Tab-separated table of C-alpha atoms and ligand atoms in Angstrom:
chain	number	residue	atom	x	y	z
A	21	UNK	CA	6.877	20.431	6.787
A	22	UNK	CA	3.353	21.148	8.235
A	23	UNK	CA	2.617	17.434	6.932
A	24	UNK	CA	5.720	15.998	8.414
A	25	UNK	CA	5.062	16.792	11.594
A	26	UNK	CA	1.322	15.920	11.335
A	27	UNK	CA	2.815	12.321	10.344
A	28	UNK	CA	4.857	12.440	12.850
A	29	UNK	CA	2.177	12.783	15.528
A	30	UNK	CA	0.247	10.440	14.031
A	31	UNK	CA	3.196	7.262	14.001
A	32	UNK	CA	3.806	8.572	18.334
A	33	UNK	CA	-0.114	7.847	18.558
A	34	UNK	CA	-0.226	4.213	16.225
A	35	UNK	CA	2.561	3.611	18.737
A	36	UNK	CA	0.345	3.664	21.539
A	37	UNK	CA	-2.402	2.047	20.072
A	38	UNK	CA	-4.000	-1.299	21.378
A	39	UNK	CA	-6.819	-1.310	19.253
A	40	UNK	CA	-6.931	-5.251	18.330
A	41	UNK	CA	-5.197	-8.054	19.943
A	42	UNK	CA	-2.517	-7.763	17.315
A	43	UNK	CA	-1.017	-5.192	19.793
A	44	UNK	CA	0.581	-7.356	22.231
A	45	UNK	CA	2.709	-9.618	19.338
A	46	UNK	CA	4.141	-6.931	17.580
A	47	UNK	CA	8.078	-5.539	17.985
A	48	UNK	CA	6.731	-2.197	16.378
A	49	UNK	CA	4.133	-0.252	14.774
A	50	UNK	CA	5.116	0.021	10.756
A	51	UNK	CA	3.744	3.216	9.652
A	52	UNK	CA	4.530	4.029	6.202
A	53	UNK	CA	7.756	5.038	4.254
A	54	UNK	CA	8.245	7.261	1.159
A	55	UNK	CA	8.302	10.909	0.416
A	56	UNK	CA	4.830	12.188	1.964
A	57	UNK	CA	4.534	14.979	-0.429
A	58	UNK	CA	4.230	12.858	-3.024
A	59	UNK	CA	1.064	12.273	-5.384
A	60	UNK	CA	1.301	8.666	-5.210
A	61	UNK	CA	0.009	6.303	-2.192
A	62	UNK	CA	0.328	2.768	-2.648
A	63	UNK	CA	-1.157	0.901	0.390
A	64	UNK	CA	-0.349	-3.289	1.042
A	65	UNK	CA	-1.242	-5.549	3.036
A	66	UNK	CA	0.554	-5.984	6.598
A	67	UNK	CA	3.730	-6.102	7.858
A	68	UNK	CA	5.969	-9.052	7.871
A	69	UNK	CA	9.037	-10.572	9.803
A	70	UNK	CA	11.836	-7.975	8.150
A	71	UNK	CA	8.963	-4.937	8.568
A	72	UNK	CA	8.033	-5.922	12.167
A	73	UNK	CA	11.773	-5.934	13.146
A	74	UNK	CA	12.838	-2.717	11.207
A	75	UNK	CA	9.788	-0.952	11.685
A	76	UNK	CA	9.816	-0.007	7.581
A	77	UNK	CA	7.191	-1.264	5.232
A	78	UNK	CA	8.132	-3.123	2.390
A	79	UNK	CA	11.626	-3.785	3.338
A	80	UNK	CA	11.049	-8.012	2.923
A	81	UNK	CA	11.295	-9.922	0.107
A	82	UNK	CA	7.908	-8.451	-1.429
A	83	UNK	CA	9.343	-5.075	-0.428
A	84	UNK	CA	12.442	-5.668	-2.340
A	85	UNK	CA	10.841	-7.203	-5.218
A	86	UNK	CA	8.414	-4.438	-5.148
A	87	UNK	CA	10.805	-1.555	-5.510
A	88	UNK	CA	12.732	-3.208	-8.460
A	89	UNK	CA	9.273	-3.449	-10.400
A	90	UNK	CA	8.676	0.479	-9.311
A	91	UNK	CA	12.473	1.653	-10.696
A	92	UNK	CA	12.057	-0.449	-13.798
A	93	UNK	CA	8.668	1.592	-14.425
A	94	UNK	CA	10.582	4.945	-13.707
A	95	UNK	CA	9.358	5.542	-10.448
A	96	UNK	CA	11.838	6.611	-7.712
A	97	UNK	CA	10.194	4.634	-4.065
A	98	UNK	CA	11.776	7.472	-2.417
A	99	UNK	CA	10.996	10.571	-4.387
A	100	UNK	CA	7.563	9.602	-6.100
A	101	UNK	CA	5.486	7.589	-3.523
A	102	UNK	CA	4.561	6.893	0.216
A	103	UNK	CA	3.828	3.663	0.791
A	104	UNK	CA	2.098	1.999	3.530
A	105	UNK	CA	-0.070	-1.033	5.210
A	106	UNK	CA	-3.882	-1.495	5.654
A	107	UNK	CA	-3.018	-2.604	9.422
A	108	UNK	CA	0.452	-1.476	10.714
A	109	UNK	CA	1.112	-4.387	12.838
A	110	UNK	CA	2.190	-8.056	12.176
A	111	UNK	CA	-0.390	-10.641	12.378
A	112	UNK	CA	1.225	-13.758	13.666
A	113	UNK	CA	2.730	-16.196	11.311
A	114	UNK	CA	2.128	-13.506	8.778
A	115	UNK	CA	-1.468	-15.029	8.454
A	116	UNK	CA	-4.060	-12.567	6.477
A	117	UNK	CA	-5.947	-9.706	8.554
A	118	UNK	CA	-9.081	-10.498	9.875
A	119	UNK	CA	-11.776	-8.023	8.813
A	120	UNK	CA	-12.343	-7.335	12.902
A	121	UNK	CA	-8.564	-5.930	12.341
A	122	UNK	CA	-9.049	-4.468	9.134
A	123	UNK	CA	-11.925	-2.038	10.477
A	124	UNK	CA	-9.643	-1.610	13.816
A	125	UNK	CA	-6.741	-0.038	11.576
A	126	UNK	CA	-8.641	1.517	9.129
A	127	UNK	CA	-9.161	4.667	11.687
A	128	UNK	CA	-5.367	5.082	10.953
A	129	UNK	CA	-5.314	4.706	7.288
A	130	UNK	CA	-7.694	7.169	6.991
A	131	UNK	CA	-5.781	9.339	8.667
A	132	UNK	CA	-2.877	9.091	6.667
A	133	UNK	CA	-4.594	8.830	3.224
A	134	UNK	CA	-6.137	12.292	4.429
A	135	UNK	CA	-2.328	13.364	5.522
A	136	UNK	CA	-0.496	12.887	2.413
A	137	UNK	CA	-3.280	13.900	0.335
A	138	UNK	CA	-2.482	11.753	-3.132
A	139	UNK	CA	-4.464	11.896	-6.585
A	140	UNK	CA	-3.531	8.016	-7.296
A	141	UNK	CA	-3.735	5.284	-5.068
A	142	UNK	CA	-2.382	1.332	-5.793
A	143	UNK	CA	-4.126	-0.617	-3.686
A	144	UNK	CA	-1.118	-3.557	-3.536
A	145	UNK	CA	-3.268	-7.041	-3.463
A	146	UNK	CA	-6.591	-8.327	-2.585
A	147	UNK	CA	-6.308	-7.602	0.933
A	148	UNK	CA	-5.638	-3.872	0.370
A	149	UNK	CA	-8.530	-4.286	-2.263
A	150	UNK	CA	-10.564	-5.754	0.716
A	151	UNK	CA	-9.638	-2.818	3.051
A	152	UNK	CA	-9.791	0.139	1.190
A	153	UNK	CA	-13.059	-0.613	-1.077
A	154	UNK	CA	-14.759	-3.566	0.379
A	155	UNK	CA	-14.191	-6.000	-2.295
A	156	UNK	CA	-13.362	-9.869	-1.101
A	157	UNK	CA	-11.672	-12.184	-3.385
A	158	UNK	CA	-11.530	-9.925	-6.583
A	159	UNK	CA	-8.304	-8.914	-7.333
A	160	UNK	CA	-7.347	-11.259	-10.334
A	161	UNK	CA	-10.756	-9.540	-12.020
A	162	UNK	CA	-10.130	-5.921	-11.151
A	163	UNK	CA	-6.257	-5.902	-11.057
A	164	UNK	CA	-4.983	-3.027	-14.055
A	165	UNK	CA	-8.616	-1.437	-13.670
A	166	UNK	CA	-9.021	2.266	-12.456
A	167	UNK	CA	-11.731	3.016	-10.547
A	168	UNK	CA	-12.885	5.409	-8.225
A	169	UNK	CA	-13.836	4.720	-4.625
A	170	UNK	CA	-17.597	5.291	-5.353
A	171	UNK	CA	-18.895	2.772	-2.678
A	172	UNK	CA	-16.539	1.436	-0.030
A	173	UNK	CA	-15.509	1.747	4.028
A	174	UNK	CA	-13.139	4.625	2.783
A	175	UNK	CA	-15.319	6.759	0.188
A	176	UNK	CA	-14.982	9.771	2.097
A	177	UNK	CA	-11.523	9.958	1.853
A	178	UNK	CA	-10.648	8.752	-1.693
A	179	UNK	CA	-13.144	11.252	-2.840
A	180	UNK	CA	-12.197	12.470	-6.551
A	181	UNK	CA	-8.263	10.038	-6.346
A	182	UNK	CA	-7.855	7.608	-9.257
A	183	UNK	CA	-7.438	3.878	-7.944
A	184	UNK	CA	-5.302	1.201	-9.440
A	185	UNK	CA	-5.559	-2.732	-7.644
A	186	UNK	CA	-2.272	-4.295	-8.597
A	187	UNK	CA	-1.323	-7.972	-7.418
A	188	UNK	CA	0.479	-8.171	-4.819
A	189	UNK	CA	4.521	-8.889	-4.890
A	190	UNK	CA	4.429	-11.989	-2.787
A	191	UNK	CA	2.609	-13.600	-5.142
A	192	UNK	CA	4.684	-12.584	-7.714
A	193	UNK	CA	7.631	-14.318	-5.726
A	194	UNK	CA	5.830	-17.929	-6.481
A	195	UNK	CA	6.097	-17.200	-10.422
A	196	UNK	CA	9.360	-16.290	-11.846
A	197	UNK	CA	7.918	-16.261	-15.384
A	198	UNK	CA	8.281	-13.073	-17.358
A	199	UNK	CA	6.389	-14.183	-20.628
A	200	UNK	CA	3.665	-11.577	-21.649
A	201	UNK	CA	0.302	-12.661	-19.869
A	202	UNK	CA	2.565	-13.907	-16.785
A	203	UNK	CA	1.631	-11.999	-13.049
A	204	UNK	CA	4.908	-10.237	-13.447
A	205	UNK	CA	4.381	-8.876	-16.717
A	206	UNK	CA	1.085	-7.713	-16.122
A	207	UNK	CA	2.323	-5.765	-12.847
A	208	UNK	CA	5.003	-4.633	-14.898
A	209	UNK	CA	2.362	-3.227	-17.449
A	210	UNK	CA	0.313	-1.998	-14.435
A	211	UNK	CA	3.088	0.146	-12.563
A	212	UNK	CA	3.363	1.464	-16.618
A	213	UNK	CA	-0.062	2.658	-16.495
A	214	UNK	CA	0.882	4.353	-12.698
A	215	UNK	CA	4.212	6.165	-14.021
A	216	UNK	CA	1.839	7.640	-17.379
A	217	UNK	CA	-0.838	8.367	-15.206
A	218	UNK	CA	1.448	10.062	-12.806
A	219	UNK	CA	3.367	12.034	-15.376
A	220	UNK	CA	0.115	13.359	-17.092
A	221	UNK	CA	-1.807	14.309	-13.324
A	222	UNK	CA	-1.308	18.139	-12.770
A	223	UNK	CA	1.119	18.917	-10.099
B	318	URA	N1	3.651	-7.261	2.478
B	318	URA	C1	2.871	-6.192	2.682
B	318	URA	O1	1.736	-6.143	2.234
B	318	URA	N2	3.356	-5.184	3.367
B	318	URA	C2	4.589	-5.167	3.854
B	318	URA	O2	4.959	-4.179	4.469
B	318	URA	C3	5.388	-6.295	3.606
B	318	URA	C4	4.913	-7.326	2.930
């Protein structure tokens, strides 16, 4: 409850914030959704159109692709993970964060990677990747790879969690294939890896 609360505060204060220009085009701050107690973060991009409006991450198209790949791998989006943004508000046009408002958010995602306290961590496309360790442009190399957070803008506070980059579900969107070496397959095999890896952390 304790952490509830704490999260609580902390989505009145991202309310308030005006700590990049992308402040004065947003409806809402998008905080995060999910069960906070749970051992499982997964962290994406930005929000989008259907997020910005409804104030939920994940709620778009991605969002809804997303949590279909999740069930099919056995986990429950609202019992088994919290899941949340590298920036919490929408860039226009849905263009990429800039790193400028990458490092402005990051204050935030610290906060809440500290809050909920997880042992794994998906880090949901390259932007994510870029935010949380540092990496540009390597998420097609590194995706299905866990690593720790060794080196990075957020090494402090993914300290001794397991990391897992995972491609992101609106590019999944431009590829309906489902053959075996297809991006849907291989996130399919990836959120695999997450359920196993879940199932075999101590509580
Ligand atoms: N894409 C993201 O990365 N996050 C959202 O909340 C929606 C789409």
């Amino acid at each position: 409850m304790q952490r509830q609360a704490e999260l609580e505060a902390l989505a009145l204060q991202c309310d308030r914030c005006q700590g990049c220009a992308l402040a004065t085009g947003r409806q809402q701050v998008v905080v995060g959704r999910g069960n906070p107690e749970a051992r499982l973060m997964l962290i994406g991009e930005a929000p989008g159109a259907d997020e910005d409006a409804q104030g939920q991450p994940f709620v778009g198209r991605s969002g809804q692709l997303l949590d279909q790949l999740l069930i099919a791998a056995g986990l429950d989006p609202q019992r088994d993970l919290y899941i949340c943004n590298a920036i919490k508000c929408r860039p226009p046009a849905n263009r990429r964060p800039k790193p400028a408002e990458l490092a402005a958010c990051r204050p935030w995602l610290a906060r809440q990677i500290g809050l909920i306290d997880p042992q794994l961590v998906v880090l949901v496309g390259a932007t994510a990747l870029e935010a949380v360790l540092g990496i540009k442009g390597g998420i097609t190399g590194l995706r299905g790879q866990w690593c720790d957070a060794s080196a990075g803008p957020l090494q402090e506070e993914l300290r001794g969690r397991r990391l897992l980059p995972i491609l992101h579900p609106s590019y999944l969107l431009r590829f309906g294939r489902e053959s075996d070496g297809s991006p849907r397959w291989l996130t399919r095999r990836d959120l695999a890896a997450v359920r196993e890896a879940l199932t075999a952390a101590p509580n």
